[in-house]
Tab-separated table of C-alpha atoms in Angstrom:
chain	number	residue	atom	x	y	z
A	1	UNK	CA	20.228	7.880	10.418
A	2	UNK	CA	19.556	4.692	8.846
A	3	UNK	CA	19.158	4.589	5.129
A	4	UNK	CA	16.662	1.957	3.194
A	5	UNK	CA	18.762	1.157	0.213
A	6	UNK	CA	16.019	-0.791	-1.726
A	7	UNK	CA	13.254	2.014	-0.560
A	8	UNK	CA	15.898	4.579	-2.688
A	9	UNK	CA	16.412	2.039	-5.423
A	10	UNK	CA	12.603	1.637	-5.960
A	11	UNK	CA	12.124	4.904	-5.903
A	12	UNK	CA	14.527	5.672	-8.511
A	13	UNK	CA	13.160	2.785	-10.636
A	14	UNK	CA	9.439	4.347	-9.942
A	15	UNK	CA	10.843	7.844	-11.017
A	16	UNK	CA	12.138	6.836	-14.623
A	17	UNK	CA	9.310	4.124	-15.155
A	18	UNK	CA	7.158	7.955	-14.634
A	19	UNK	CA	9.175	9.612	-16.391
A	20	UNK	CA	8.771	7.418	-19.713
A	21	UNK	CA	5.098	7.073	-18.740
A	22	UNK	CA	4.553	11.197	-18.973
A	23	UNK	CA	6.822	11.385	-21.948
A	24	UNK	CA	4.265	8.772	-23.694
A	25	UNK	CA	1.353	8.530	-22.451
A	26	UNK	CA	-1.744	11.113	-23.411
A	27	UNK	CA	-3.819	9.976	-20.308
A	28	UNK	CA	-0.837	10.325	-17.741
A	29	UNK	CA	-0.343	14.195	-16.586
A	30	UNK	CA	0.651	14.142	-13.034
A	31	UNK	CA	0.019	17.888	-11.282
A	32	UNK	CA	3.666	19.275	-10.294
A	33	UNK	CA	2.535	19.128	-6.584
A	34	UNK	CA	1.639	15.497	-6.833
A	35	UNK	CA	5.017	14.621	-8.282
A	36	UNK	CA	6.727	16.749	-5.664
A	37	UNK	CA	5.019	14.876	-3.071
A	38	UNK	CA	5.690	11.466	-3.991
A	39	UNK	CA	9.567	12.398	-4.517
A	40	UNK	CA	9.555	13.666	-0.820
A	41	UNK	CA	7.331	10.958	0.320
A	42	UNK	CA	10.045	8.286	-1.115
A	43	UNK	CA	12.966	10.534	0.433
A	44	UNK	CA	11.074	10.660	3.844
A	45	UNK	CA	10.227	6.981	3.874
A	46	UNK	CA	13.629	5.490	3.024
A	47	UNK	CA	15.311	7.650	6.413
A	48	UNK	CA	12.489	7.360	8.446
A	49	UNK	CA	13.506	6.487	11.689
A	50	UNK	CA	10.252	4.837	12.818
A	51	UNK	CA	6.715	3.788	12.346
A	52	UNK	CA	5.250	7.004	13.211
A	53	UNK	CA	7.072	8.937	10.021
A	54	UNK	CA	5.774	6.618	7.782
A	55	UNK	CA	2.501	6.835	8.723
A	56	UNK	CA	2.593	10.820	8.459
A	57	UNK	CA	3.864	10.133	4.967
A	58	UNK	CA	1.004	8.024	3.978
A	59	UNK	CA	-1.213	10.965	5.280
A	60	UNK	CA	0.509	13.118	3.317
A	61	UNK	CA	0.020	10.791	-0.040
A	62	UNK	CA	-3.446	10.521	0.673
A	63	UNK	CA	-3.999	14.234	1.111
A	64	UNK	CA	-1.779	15.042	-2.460
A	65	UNK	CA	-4.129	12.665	-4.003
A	66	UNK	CA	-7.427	13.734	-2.240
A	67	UNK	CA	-6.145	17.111	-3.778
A	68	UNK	CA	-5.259	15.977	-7.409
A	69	UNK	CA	-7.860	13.242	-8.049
A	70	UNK	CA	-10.874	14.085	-6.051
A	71	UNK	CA	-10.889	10.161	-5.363
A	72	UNK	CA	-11.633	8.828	-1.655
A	73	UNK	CA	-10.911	5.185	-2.483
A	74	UNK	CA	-7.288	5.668	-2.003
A	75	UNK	CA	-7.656	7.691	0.628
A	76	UNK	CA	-9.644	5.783	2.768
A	77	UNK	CA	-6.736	2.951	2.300
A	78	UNK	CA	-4.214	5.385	3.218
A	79	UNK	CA	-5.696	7.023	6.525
A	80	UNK	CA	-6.399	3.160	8.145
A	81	UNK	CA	-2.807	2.293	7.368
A	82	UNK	CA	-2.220	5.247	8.635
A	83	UNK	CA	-3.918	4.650	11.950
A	84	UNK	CA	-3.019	1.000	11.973
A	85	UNK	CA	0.790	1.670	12.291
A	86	UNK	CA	0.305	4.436	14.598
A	87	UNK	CA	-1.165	1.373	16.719
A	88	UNK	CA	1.776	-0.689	15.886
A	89	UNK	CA	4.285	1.706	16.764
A	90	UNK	CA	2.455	2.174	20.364
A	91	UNK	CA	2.533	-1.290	20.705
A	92	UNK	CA	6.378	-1.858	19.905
A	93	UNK	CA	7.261	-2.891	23.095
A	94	UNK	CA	9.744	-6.297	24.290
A	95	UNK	CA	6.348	-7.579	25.793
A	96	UNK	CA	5.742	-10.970	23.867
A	97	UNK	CA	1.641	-10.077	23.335
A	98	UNK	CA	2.197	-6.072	22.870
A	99	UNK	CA	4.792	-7.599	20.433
A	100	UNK	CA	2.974	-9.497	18.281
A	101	UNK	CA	-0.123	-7.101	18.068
A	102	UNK	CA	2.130	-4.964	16.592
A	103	UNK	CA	3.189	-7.217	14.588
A	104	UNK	CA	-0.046	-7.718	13.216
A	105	UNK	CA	-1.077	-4.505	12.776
A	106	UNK	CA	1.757	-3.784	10.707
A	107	UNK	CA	1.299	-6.479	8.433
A	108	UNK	CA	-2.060	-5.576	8.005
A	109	UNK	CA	-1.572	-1.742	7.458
A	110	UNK	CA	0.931	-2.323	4.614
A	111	UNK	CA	-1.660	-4.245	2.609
A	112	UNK	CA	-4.020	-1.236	3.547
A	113	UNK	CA	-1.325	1.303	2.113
A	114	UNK	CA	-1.097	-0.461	-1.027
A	115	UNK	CA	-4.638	-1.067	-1.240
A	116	UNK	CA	-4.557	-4.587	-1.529
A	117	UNK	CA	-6.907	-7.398	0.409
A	118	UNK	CA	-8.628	-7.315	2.500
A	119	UNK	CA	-8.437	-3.287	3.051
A	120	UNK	CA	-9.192	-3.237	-1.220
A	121	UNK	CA	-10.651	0.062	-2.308
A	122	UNK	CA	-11.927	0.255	-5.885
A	123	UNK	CA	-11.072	3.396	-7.731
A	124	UNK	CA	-13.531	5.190	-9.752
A	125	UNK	CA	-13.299	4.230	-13.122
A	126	UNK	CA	-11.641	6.305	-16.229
A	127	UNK	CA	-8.928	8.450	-16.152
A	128	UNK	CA	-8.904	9.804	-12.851
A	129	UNK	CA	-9.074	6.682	-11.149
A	130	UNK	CA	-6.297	5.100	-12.702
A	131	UNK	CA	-4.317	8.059	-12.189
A	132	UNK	CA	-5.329	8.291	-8.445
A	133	UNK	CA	-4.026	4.195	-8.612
A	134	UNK	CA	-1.154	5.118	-10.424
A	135	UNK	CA	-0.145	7.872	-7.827
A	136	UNK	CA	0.114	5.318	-5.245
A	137	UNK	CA	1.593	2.173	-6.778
A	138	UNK	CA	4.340	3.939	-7.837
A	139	UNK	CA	5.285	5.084	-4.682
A	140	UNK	CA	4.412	1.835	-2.341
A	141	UNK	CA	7.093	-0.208	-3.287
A	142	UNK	CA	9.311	2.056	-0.955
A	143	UNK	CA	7.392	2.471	1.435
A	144	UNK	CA	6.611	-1.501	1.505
A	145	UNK	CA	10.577	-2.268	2.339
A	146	UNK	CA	10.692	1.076	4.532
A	147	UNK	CA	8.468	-1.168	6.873
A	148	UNK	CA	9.257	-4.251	6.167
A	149	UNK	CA	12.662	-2.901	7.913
A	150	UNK	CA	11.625	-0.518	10.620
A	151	UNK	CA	9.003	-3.391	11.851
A	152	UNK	CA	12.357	-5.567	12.076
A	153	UNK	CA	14.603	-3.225	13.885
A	154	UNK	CA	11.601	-2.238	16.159
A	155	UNK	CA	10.202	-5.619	17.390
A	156	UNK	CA	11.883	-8.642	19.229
A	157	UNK	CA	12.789	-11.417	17.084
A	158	UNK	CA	9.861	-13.962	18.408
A	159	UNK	CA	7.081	-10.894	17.485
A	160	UNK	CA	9.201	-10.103	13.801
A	161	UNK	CA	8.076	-13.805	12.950
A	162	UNK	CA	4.204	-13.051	13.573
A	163	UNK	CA	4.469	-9.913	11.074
A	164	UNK	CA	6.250	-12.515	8.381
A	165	UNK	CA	3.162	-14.886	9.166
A	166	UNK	CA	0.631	-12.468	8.381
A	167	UNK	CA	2.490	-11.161	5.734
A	168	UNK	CA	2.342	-14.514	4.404
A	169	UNK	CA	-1.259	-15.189	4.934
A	170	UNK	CA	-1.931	-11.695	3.135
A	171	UNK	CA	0.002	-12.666	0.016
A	172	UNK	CA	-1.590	-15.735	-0.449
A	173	UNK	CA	-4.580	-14.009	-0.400
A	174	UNK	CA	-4.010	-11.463	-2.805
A	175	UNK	CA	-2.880	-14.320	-5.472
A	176	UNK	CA	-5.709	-16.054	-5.102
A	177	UNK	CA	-8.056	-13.092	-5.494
A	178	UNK	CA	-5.915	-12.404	-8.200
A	179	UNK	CA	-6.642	-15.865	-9.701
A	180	UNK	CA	-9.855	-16.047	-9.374
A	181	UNK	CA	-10.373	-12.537	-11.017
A	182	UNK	CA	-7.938	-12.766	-13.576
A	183	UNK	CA	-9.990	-13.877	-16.512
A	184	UNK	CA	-12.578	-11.132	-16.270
A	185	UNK	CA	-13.463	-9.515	-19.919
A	186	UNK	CA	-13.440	-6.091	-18.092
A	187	UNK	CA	-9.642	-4.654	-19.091
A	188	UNK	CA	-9.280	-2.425	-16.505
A	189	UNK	CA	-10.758	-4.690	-13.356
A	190	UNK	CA	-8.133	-7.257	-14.780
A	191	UNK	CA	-5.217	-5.110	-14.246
A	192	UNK	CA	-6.222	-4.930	-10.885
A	193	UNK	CA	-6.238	-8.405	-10.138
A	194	UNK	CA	-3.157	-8.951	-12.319
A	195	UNK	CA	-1.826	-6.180	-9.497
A	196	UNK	CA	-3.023	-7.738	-6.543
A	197	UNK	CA	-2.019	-10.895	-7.568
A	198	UNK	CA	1.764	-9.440	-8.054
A	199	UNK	CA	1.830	-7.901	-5.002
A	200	UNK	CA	0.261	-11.140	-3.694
A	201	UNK	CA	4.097	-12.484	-4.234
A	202	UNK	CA	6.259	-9.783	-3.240
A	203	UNK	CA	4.500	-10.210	0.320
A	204	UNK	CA	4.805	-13.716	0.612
A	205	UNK	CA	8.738	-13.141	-0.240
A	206	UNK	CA	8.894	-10.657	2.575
A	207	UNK	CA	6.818	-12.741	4.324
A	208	UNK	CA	9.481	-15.532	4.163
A	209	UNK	CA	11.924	-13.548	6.540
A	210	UNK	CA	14.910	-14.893	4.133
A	211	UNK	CA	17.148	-13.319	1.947
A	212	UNK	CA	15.957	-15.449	-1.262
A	213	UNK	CA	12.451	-14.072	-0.546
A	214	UNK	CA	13.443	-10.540	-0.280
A	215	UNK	CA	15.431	-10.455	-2.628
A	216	UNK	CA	12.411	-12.090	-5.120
A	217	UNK	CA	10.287	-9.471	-3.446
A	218	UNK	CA	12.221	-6.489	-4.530
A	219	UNK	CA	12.333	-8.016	-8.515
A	220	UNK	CA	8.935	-8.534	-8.345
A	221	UNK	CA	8.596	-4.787	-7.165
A	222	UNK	CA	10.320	-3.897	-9.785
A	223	UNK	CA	8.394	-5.559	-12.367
A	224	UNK	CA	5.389	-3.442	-10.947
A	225	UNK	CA	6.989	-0.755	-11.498
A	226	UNK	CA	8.782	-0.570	-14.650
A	227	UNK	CA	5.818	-3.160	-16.580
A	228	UNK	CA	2.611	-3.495	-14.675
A	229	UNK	CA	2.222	-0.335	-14.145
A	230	UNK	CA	2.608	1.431	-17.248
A	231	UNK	CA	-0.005	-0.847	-18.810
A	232	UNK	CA	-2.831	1.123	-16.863
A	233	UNK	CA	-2.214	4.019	-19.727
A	234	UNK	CA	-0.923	2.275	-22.714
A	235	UNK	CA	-0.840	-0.783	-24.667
A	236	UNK	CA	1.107	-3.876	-23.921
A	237	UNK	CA	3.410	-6.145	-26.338
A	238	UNK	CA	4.252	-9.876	-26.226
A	239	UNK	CA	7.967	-8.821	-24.538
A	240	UNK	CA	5.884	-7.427	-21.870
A	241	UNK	CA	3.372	-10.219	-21.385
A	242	UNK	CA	6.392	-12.552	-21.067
A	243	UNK	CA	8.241	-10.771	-18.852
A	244	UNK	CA	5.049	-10.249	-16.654
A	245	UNK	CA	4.101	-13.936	-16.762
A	246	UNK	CA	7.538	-14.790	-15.553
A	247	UNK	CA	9.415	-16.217	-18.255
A	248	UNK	CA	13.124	-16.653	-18.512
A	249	UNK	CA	15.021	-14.805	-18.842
A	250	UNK	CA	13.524	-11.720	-17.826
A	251	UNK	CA	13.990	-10.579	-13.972
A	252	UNK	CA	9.874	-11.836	-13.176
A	253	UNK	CA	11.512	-15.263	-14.071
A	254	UNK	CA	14.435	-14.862	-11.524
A	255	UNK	CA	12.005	-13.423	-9.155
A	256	UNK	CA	9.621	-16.569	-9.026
A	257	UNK	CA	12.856	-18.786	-8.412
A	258	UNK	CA	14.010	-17.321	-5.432
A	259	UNK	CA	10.672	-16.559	-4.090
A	260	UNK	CA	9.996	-20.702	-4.596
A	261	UNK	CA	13.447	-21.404	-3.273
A	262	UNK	CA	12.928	-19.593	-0.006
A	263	UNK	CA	9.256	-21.124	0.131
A	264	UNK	CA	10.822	-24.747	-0.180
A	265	UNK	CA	13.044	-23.948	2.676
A	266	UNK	CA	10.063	-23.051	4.835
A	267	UNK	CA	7.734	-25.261	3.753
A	268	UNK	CA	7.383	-27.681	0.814
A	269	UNK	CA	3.848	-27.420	0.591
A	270	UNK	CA	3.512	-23.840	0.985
A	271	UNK	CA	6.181	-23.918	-2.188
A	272	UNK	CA	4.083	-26.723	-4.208
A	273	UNK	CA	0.838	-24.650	-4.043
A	274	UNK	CA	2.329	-21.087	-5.236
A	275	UNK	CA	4.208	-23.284	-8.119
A	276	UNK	CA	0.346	-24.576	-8.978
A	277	UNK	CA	-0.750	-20.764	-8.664
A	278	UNK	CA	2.492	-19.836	-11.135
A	279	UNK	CA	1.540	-22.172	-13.773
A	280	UNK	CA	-2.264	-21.566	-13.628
A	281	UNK	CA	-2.049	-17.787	-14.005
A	282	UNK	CA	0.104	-18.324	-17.707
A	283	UNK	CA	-3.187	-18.257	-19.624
A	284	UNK	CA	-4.897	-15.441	-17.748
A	285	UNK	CA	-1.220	-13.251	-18.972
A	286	UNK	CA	-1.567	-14.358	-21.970
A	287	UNK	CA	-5.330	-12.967	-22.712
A	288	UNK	CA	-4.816	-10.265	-20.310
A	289	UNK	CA	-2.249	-8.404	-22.363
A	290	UNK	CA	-2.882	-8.156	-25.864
A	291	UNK	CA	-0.452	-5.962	-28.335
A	292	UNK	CA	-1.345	-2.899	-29.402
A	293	UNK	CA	-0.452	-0.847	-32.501
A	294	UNK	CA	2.949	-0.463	-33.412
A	295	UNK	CA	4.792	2.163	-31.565
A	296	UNK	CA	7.406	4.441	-32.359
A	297	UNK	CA	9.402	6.888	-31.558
A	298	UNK	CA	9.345	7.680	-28.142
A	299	UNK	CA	6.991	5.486	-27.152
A	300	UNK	CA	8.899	2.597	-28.657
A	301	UNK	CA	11.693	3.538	-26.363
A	302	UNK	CA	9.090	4.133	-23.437
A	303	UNK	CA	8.710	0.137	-24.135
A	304	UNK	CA	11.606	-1.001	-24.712
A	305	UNK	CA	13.700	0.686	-21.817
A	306	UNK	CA	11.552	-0.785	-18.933
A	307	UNK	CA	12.253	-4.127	-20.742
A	308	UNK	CA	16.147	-3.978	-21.289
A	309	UNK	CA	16.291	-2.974	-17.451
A	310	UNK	CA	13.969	-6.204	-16.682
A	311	UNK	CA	15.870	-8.351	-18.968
A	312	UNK	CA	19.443	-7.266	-17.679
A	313	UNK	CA	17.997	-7.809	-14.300
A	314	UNK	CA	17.327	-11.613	-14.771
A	315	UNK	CA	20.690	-12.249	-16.817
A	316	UNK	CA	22.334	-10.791	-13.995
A	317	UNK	CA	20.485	-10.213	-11.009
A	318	UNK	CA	23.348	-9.963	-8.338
A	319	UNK	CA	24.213	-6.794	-10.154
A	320	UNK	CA	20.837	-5.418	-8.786
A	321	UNK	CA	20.964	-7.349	-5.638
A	322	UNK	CA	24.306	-7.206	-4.554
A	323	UNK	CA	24.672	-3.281	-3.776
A	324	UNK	CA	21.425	-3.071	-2.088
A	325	UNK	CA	22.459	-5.929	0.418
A	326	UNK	CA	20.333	-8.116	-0.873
């Protein structure tokens, strides 16, 4: 039994960023079964031992949510990534073509699971769609390096590079929608491009098949996580905005770097173009995530604890890195 040491550390980080979320938030009441699924659905992805577990997992998400929410969006998501990597585990063979379908199945049915282009699936709006939304992002960050590593150990190394293509293509796609969306005066539709376009770079640094890149995938996963996340219930402060936007020295910051680095080592245009995208999405932040009222309290904590793990995180990222071999 293989275990996915950043699928359990994402988890974890998922688990407390809910935690302070509940504690905090008047709109955010998970049902006991839903939170019982996700916790086994983060166990169940981080030992799976192939495609085909993780794809029962997803069905099992999408059923827990079909259950809580009532909403089919992220369902519909959930059952083609669902089908797509049953596809790609069939088609795991050494054969160079059955190698790279596989391949780009894969790819594809991790963007599906997350919900992210081109498989995108609007929620319904109001509180039950951003819970149903919120029931999934927090648990897809494990899931996403669950596959990321069972599609490496199951495919030969020619076919591996085809699934880092696509996941490359995919990312690029989900910053630009993210881009071109991000200035919308609609609050709620901007989170989601603010989301896609985040997720946008944590593919492109798995994408990258280097350590730099996964390593700037799994701090930009955890900026989801502990910041992005959190916003879809509560108010936002100008720590937050800056951390989200990527500023030093906050982990987002570090992230970016290595994500560029590993991009310049593959190709210098491929890094020039997502150092354009990082600058131009600065203003869209910036209006995106205006402060609310004061907190206290708890919630004050609830804010500030995401953002002391962030910041620690980009003062000394090998502490993060380092024991999850990355």
């Amino acid at each position: 039994m293989t275990i996915s040491e950043p699928s359990v550390a994402l988890g974890v980080l998922a688990a407390l960023s809910a935690l302070l979320l509940a504690a905090t938030a008047r709109d955010f009441r998970p049902a006991p079964l839903s939170v019982a699924t996700a916790v086994l659905a983060v166990a169940a992805v981080s030992i799976a031992p192939d495609l085909g577990v993780i794809a029962l997992v997803l069905l099992l998400l999408a059923a827990a949510q079909l259950r809580a929410t009532g909403d089919l969006g992220p369902v519909r998501s959930a059952g083609l990534a669902a089908g797509l990597l049953a596809v790609a585990m069939l088609a795991a063979t050494p054969d160079p073509r059955s190698g790279r379908l596989a391949a780009l199945v894969a790819a594809l049915a991790l963007a599906g699971a997350v919900g992210l282009v081109p498989h995108l699936a609007e929620a319904e709006e109001g509180d039950t769609g951003r819970t149903a939304v919120a029931m999934r992002a927090f648990v897809m960050p494990s899931v996403a390096f669950a596959l990321f590593e069972r599609v490496h150990a199951a495919l030969p190394p020619g076919s591996f590079r085809v699934f880092g293509g696509v996941l490359l293509a995919l990312g690029c796609a989900n910053v630009l929608w993210g881009l071109a969306g991000a200035l919308t005066d609609d609050e709620e539709r901007a989170w989601r491009y603010a989301y896609s376009a985040d997720w946008g770079l944590a593919l492109i640094g798995l994408g990258l098949l280097s350590p730099d890149g996964s390593a700037g995938a799994f701090l930009m996963l955890l900026s989801v996580l502990l910041l992005r996340l959190p916003l879809l219930f509560r108010p936002s402060n100008w720590l937050a905005a800056a951390a989200l936007a990527g500023l030093a020295p906050f982990g987002g910051f570090v992230a970016r770097l290595l994500i560029l680095r590993a991009a310049t080592a593959v190709a210098w245009p491929l890094a020039l173009a997502l150092g354009l995208a990082l600058v131009l999405w600065l203003p869209a932040t910036r209006r995106q995530l205006q402060p609310g009222s004061r907190a206290r309290g708890r919630a004050l904590i609830a804010q500030l604890a995401p953002l002391g793990v962030t910041l620690a995180a980009g003062i000394y990222p090998a502490g993060f890195l380092r024991p999850l071999g990355l």
